[in-house]
Coordinates of C-alpha atoms and ligand atoms in Angstrom, one line a residue:
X1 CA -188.8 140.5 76.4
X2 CA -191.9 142.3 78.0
X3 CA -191.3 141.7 81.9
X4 CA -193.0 145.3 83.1
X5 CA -196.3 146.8 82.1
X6 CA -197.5 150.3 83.4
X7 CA -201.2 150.7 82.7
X8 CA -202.7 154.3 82.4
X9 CA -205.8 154.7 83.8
X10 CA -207.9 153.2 86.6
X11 CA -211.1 153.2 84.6
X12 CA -213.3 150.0 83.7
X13 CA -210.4 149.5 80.4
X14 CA -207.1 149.9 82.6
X15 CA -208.5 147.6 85.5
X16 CA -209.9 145.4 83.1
X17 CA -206.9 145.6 81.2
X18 CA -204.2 144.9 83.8
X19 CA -206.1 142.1 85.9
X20 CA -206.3 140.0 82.7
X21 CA -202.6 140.2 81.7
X22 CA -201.9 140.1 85.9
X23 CA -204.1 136.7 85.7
X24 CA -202.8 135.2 82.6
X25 CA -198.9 136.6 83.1
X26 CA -198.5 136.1 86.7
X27 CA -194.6 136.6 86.4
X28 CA -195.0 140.5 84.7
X29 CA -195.0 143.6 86.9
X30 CA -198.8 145.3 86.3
X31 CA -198.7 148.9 87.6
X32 CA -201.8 151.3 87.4
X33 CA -201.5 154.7 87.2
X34 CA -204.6 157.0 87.7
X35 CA -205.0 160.5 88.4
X36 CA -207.8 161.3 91.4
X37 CA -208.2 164.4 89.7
X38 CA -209.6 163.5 86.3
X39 CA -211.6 160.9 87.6
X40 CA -213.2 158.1 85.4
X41 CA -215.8 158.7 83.1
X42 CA -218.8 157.8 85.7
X43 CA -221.3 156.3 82.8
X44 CA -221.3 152.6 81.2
X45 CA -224.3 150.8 82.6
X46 CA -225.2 148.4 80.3
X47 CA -223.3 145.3 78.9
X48 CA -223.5 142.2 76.6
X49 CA -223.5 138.8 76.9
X50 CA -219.6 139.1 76.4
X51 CA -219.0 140.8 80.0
X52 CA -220.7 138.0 81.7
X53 CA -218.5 135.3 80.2
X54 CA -215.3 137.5 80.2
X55 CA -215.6 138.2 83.9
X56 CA -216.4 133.9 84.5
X57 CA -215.5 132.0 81.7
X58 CA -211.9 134.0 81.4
X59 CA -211.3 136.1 84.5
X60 CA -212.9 133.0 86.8
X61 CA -213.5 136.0 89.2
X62 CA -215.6 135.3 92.8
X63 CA -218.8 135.3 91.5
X64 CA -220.9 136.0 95.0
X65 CA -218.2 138.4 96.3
X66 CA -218.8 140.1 92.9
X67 CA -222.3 140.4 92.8
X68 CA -222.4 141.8 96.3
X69 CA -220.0 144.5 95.8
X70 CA -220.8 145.7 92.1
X71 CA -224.0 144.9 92.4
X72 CA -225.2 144.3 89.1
X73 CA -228.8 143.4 88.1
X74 CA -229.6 140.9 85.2
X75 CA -230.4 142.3 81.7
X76 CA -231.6 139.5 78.6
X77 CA -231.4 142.5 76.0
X78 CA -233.3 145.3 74.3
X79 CA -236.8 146.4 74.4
X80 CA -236.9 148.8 71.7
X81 CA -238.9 151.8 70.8
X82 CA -238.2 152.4 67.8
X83 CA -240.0 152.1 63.7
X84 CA -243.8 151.5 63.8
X85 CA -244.5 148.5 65.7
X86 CA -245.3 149.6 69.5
X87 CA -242.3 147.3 71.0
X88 CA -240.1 145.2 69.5
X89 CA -237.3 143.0 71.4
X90 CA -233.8 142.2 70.8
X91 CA -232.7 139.3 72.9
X92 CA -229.3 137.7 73.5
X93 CA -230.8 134.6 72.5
X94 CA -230.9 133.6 69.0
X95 CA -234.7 134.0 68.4
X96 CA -235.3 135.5 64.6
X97 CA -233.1 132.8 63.0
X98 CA -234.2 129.8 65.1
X99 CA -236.5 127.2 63.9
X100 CA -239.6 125.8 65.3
X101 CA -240.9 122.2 64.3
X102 CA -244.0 122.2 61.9
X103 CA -242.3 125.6 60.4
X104 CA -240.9 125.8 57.3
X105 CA -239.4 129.0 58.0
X106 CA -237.1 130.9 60.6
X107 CA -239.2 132.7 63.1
X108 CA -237.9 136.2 61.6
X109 CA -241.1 135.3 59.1
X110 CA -243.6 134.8 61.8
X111 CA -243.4 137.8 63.5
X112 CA -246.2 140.1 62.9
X113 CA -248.1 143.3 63.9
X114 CA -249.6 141.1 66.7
X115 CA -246.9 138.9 68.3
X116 CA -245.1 140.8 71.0
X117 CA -242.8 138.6 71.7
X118 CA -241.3 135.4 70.0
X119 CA -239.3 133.5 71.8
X120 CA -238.7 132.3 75.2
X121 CA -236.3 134.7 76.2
X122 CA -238.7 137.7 75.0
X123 CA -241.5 136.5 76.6
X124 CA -239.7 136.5 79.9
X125 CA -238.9 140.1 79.1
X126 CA -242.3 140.7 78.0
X127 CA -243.2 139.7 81.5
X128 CA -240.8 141.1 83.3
X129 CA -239.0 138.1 84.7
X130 CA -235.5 137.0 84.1
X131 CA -234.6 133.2 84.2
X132 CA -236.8 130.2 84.4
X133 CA -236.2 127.9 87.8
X134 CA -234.1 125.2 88.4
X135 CA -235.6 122.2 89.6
X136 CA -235.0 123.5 93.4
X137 CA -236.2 126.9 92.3
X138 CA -233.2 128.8 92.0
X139 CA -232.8 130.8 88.8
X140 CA -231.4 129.0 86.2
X141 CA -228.1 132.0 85.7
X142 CA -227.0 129.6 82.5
X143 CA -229.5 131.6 80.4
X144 CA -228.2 133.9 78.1
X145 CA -227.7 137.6 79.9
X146 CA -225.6 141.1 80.4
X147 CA -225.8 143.4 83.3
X148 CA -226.7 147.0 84.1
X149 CA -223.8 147.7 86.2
X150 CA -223.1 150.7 88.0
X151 CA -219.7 152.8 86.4
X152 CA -218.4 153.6 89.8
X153 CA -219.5 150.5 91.5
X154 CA -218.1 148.3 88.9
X155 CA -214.9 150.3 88.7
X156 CA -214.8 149.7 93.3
X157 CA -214.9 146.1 93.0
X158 CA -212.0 146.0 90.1
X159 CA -209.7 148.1 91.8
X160 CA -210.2 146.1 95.3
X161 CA -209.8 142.6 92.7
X162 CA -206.8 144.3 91.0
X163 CA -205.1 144.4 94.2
X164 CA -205.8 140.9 95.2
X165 CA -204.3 139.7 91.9
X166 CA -201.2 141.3 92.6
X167 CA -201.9 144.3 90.5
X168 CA -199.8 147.3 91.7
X169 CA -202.0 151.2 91.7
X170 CA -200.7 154.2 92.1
X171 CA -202.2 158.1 91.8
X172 CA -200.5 160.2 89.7
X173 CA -200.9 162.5 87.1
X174 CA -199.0 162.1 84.0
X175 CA -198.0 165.1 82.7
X176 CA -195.5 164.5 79.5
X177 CA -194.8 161.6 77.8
X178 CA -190.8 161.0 75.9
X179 CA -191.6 159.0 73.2
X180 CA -188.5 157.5 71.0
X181 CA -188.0 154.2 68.5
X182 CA -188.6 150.6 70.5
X183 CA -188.2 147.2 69.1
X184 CA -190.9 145.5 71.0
X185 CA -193.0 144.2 68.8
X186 CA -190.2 142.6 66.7
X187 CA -189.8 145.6 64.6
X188 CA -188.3 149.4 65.0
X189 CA -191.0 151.4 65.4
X190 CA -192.1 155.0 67.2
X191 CA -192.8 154.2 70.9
X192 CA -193.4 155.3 74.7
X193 CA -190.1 155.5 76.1
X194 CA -191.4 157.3 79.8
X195 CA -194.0 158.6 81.6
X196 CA -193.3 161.6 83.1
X197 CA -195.4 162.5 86.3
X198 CA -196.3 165.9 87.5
X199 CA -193.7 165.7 90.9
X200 CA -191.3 165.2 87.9
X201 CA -190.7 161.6 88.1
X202 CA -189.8 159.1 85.1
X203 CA -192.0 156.1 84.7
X204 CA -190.5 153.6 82.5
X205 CA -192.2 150.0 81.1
X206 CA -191.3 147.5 78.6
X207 CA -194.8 147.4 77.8
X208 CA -197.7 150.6 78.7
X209 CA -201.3 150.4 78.1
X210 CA -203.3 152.8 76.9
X211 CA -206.5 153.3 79.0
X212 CA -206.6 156.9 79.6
X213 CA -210.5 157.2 78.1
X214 CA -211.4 159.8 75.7
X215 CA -208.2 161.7 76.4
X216 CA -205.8 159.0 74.6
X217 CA -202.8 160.0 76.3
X218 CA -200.5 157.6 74.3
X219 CA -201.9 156.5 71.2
X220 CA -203.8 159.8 70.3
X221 CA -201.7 162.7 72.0
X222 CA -198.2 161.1 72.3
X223 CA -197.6 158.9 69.0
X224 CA -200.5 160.6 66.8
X225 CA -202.5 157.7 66.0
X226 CA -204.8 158.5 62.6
X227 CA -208.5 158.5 64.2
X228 CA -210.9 157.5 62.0
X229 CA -214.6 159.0 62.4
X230 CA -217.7 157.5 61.9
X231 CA -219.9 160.4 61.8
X232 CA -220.7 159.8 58.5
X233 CA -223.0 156.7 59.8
X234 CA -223.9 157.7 63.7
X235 CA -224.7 161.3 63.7
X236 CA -224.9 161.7 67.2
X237 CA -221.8 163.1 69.5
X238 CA -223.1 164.3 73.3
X239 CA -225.8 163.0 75.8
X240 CA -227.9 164.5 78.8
X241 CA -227.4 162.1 81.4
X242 CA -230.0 162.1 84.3
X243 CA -232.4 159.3 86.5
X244 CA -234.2 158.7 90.0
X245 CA -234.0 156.6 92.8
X246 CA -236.4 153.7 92.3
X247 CA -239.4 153.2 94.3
X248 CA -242.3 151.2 93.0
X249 CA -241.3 150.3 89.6
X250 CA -240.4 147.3 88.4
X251 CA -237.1 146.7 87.8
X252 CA -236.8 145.5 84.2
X253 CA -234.6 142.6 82.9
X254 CA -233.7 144.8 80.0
X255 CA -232.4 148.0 78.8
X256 CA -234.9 150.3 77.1
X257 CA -234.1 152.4 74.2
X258 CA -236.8 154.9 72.9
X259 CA -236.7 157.0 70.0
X260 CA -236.3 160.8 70.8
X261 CA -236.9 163.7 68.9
X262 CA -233.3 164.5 68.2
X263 CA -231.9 161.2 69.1
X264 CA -232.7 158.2 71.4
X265 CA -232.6 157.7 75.3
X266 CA -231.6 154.7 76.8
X267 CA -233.4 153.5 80.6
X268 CA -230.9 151.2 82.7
X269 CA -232.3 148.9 85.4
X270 CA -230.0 149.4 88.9
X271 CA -231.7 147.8 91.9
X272 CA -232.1 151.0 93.7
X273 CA -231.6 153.6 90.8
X274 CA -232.8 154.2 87.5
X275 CA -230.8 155.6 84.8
X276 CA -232.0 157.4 82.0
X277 CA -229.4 159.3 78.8
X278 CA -230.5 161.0 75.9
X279 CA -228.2 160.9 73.4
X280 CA -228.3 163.3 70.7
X281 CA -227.1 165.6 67.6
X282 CA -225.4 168.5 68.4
X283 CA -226.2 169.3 65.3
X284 CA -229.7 169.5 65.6
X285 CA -230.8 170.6 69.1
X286 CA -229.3 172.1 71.5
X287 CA -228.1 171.0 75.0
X288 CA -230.6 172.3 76.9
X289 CA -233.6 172.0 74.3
X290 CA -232.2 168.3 74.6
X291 CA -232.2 168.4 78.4
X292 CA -235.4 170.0 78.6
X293 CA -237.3 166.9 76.4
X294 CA -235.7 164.4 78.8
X295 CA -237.0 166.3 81.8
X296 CA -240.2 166.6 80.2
X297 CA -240.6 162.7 79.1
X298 CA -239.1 162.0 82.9
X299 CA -240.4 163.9 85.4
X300 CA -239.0 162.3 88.2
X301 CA -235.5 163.6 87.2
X302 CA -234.0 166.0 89.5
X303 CA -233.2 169.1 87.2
X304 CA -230.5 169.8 88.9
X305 CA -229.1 166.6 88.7
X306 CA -228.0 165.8 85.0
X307 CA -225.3 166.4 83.1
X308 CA -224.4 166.4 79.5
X309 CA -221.5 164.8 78.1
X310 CA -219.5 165.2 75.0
X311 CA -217.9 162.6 72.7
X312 CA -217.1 161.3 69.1
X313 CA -217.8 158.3 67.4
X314 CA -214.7 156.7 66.1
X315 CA -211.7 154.6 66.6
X316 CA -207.7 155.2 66.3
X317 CA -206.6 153.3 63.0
X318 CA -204.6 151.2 65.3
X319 CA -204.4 149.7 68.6
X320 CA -201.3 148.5 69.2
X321 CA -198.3 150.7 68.3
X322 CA -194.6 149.2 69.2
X323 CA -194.7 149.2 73.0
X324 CA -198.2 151.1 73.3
X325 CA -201.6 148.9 73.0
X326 CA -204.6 150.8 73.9
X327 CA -207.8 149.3 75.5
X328 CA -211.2 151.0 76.0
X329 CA -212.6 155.0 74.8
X330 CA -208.7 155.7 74.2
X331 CA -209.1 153.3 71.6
X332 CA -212.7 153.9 70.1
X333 CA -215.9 154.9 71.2
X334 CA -219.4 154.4 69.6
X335 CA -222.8 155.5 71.6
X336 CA -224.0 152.8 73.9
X337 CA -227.3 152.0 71.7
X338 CA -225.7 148.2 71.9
X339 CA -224.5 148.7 74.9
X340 CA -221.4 147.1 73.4
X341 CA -217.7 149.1 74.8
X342 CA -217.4 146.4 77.7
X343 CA -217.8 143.7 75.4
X344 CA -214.9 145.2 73.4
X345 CA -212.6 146.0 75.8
X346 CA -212.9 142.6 77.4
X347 CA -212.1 141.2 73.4
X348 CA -209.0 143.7 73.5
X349 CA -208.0 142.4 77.0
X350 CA -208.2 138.5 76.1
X351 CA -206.2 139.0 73.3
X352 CA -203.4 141.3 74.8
X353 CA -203.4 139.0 78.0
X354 CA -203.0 135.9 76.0
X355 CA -200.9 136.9 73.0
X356 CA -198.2 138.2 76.2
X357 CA -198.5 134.4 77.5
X358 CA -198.3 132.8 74.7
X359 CA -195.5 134.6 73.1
X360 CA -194.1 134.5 76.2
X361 CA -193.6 138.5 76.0
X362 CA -192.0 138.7 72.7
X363 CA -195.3 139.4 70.4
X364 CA -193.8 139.9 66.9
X365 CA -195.1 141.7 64.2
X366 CA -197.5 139.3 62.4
X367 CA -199.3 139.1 65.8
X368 CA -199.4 142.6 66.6
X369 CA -200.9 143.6 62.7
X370 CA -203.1 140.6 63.2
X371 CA -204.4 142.4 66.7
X372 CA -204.9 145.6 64.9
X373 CA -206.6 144.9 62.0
X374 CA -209.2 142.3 64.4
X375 CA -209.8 144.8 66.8
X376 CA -210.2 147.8 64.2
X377 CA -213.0 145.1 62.5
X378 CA -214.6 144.8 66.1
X379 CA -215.5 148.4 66.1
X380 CA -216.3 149.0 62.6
X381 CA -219.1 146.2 62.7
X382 CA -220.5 147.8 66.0
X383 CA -220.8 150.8 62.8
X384 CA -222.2 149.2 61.0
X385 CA -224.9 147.7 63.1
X386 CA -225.7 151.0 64.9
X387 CA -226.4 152.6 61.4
X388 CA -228.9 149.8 60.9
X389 CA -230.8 151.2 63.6
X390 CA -230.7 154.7 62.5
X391 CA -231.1 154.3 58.8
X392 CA -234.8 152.7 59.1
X393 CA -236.1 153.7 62.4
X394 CA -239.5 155.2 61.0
X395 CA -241.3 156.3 64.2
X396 CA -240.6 159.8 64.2
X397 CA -240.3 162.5 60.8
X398 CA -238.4 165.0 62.7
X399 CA -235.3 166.7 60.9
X400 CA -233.2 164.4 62.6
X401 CA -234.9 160.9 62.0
X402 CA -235.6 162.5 58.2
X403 CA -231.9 162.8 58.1
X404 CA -230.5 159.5 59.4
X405 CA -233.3 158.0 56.9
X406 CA -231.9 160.1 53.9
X407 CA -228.2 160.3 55.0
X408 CA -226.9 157.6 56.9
X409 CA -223.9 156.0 55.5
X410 CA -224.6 151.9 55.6
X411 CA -221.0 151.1 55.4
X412 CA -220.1 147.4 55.7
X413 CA -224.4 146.6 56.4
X414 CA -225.2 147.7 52.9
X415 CA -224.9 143.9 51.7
X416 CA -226.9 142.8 54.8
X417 CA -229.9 145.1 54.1
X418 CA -229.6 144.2 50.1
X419 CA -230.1 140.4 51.1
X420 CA -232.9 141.0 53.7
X421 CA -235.1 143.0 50.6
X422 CA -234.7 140.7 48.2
X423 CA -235.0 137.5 50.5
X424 CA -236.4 138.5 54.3
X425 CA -235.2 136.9 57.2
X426 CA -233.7 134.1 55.4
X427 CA -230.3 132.5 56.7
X428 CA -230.1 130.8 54.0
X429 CA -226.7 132.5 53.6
X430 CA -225.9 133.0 56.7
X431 CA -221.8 132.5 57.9
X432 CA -221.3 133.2 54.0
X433 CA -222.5 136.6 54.0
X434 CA -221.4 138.1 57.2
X435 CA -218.5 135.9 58.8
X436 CA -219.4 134.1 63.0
X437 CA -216.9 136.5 64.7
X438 CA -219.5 139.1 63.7
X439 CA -220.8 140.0 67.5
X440 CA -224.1 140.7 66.5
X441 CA -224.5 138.1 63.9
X442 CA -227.1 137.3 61.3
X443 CA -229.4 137.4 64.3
X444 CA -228.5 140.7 65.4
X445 CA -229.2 142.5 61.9
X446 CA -232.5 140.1 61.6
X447 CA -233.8 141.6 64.4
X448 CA -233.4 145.3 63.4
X449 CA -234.5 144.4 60.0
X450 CA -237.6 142.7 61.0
X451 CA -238.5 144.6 64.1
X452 CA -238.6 147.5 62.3
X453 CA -240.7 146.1 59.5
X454 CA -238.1 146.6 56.9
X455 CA -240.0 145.7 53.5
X456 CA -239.5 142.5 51.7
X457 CA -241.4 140.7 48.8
X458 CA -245.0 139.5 50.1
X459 CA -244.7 136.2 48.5
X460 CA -241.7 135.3 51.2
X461 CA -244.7 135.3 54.3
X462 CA -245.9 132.3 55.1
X463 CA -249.1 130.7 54.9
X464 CA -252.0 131.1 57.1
X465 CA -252.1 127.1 58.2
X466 CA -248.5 127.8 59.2
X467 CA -249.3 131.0 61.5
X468 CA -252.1 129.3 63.1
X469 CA -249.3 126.7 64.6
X470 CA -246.7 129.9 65.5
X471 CA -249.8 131.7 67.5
X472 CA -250.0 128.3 69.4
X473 CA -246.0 128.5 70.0
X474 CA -246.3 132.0 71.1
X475 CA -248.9 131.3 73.7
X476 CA -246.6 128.6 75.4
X477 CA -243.7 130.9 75.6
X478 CA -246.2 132.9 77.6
X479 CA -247.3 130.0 79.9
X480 CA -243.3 129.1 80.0
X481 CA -242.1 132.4 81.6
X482 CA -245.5 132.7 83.8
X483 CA -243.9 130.9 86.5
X484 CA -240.1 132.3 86.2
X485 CA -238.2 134.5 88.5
X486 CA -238.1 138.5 88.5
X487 CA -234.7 140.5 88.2
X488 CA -235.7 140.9 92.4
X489 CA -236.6 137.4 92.7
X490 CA -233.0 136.7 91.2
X491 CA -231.0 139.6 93.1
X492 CA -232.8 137.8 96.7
X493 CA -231.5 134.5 95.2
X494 CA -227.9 135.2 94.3
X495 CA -227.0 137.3 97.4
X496 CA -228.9 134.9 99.7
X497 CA -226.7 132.4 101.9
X498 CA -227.8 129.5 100.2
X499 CA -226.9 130.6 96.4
X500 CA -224.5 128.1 95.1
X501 CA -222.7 129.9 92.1
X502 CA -221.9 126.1 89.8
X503 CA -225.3 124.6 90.8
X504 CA -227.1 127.4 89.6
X505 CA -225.4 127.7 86.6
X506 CA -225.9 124.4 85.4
Ligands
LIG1 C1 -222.8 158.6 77.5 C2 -222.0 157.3 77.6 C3 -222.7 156.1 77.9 C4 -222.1 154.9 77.9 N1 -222.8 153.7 78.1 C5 -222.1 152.5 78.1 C6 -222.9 151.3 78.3 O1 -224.1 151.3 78.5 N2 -222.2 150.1 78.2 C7 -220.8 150.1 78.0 O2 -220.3 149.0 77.9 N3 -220.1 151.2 77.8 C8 -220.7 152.4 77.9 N4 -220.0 153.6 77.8 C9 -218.6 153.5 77.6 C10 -217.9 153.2 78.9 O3 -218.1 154.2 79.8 C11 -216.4 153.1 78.8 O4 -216.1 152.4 77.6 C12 -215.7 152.3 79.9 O5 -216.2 152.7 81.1 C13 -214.3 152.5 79.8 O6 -213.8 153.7 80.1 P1 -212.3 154.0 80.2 O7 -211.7 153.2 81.3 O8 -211.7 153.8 78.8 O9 -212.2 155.5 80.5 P2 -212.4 156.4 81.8 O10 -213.4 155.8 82.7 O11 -212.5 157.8 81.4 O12 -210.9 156.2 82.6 C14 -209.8 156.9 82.2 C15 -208.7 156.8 83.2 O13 -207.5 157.4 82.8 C16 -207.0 158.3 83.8 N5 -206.2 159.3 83.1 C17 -206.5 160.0 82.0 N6 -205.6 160.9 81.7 C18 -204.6 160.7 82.7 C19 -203.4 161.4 83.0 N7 -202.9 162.4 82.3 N8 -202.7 161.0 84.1 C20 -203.2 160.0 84.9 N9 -204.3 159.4 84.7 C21 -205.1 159.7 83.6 C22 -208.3 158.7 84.5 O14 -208.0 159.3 85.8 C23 -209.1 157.4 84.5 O15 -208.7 156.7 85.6 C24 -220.7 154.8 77.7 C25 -220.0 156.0 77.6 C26 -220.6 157.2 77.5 C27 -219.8 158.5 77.2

């Protein structure tokens, strides 16, 4: 029976990670170890719709003591740049699929050349604002959003919530790891038997989680773990990493991603910062031909303060291994043009904390291949997604975009982009085609399609009495978010003395 867990890392994963199974398994011992020296990984500013919930609806976490110390600002999704339309938005509503009375279609079909925005939730984007007021004029939080989050902040506030959970952290460096057969998830099988710290020391655990980031100290180094690339669909592997401290620009209540000679750069909304990335193929440009285009295209970057960093797109064929289960970049790691590795590790925490509850520590071996094989899908549908995004982007005919248009291995989206040529934004098969759990969803791959005009037969559009009626639609979600609250008007709001977190969200 698991009764000890040692989790390594102190990263976004291993906090994440250890306050969830600390929450949900008061009883276990949680231990962190992280070493001072390596340091986290200092980037991860945007997040989902998942992270929101995970840190409420699961974690129950104090809200206002939360938003003061991380200090996150709101986000409702994606403005992109990106194929030939001048903007096109990707909200964490469901926009493209819904249906508007007087329509016989889902909007997907209405959105043409002219509308910029087709929904209520990309109209407040379009306007820069961020939730709609309650009727005493708070902001009305229950709207779908993510944050732009600070690494390092977020990171403070988990360690200082770890500890009030009764999480144990320590700093130490591991240096070797014994490894030798365990039985702990109901079968013999090659495990972690001890972590062994530089002073020397022995660290043993019934149970140690993986959260050591890109260096994979247990499932990678120690037990070998097949890793399974996905260059073949997401040909980018480093990014120049740079931004300014804000002073009169807006802040937006959405991430920007913009299409790049060699790649794509991603702008992140922090209250008093603004963070820019270009992400890139090393196979293609060169680091400081790369840096030198975001300098260019930024020029209120300090050159002297950005930094490049290196990484591959992939995951470990499995997750949990007898007593090892890894969470976070020891596990997998795709380029944040989703924004989506928070949302994943707080799937990969929900279901370690809860399958330890429920099993009451002793997790057998239909659980743990069920685990695997769910959390392996996660990241192969962020795959295929991302390769959507690549394989049609038509703005730019550099050798790059030319190759991801020529080259770009669809994987699992080929039957998604099949059905949208031959039928458009129909959902008419939607939950058949591409099962619910799918985080991005019929609505996710509707939007790439049609916001970057993927082709499908004319005879699908609909008629002209029918757009006159969507033009008047799109005009009232104009009025609607005329009157709504900024990402400042919200910050003022929610760290004001008056905020009252359930009213708010109601
Ligand atoms: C360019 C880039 C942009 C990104 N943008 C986003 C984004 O917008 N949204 C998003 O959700 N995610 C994003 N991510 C991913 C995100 O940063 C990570 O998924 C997330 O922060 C989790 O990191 P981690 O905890 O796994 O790793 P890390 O932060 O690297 O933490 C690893 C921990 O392990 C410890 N450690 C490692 N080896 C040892 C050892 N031998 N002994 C002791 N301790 C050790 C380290 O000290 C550290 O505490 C981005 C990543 C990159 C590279």
């Amino acid at each position: 029976m698991i009764k000890s867990v040692v989790v390594l890392g102190g990263g976004s994963a291993g906090f994440l990670a250890a306050i969830s199974i600390k929450s949900k398994n008061p009883h276990l011992s949680v231990r962190i170890l992280r070493s001072p020296d390596i340091g986290i990984i200092g980037v991860g500013e945007g997040t989902t719709i998942a992270f929101p919930r995970f840190l409420q609806g699961y974690l129950h976490v104090p809200l206002r003591e939360f938003f003061q110390v991380a200090e996150p600002t709101f986000k409702l999704g994606i403005k992109f740049l990106w194929g030939p339309r001048r903007e096109f938005y990707y909200t964490f509503a469901k926009e493209y699929e819904a249906r508007l009375t007087g329509l016989s279609k889902p909007i997907g079909f209405y959105h043409d050349h002219d509308t910029q925005w087709i929904g209520a939730l990309s109209a407040l984007m379009a306007h820069d604002k961020a939730f709609v007021r309650n009727a005493d004029g708070t902001p009305n939080l229950s709207l779908p959003h993510g944050y732009h989050i600070e690494n390092e902040k977020l990171v403070g506030w988990l360690e200082s919530h770890a500890r009030k959970v009764g999480v144990e952290i320590g700093d130490a460096n591991v240096a070797g790891v014994e490894t030798g057969p365990v039985r702990t998830s109901g079968r013999e099988e090659k495990g972690v038997t001890a972590l062994v710290l530089a002073d020397g020391q022995r660290v043993t655990a019934d149970l140690f989680v993986d959260a050591s980031g890109f260096r994979s100290e247990l499932l990678g180094k120690a037990l070998g773990e097949a890793y399974q690339s996905f260059e073949k669909s997401l040909f980018c592997d480093r990014a120049v990493i740079g931004g300014w401290e804000r002073t009169d620009e807006v802040v937006k209540p959405y991430t920007t991603v913009e299409t790049m000679d060699h790649g794509w750069a991603w702008q992140i909304e922090h209250a008093d910062f603004i963070n820019r990335g270009y992400v890139y193929s090393g196979a293609h440009v060169d680091d400081e031909t790369a840096r030198q285009e975001l300098l260019r295209k930024n020029p209120k970057i300090p050159a002297e303060r950005t930094r490049v960093v290196r990484y591959r797109s992939g995951r470990r064929a499995r997750t949990w291994i007898g007593n090892v289960v890894g969470v976070g970049n020891s596990v997998g790691f795709v380029e944040p043009l989703e924004a989506t590795s928070l949302g994943v590790i707080a799937l990969e925490c929900v279901m370690l904390a809860d399958t330890l509850a429920e099993t009451i520590g002793e997790p057998g071996p239909m659980i743990v291949d069920i685990f695997n094989k769910h959390n392996g899908k996660a990241w192969d549908d962020i795959r295929d997604f991302l390769a959507v995004h690549y394989a049609f982007n038509t703005r730019l005919d550099t050798p790059f975009w030319k190759d991801c248009r020529e080259k770009t291995d669809l994987a699992g989206a080929a039957p998604m982009v099949e059905w949208f040529r031959e039928n458009g934004p129909s959902t008419l098969v939607k939950g058949i085609l591409m099962p619910e759990s799918n985080s991005f969803g019929f609505e996710g791959y509707l939007a790439m399609f049609v916001g970057q005009k993927l082709q499908y037969p004319k005879e699908r559009k609909p008629a002209a009495k029918e757009v006159e009626l969507w033009r008047k639609y799109v005009a009232k979600f104009g009025e609607q978010s005329r009157t709504a609250l900024s990402v400042m008007d919200t910050l003022r709001a929610v760290h004001g003395p008056a905020w009252n977190v359930k009213a708010a969200a109601r």
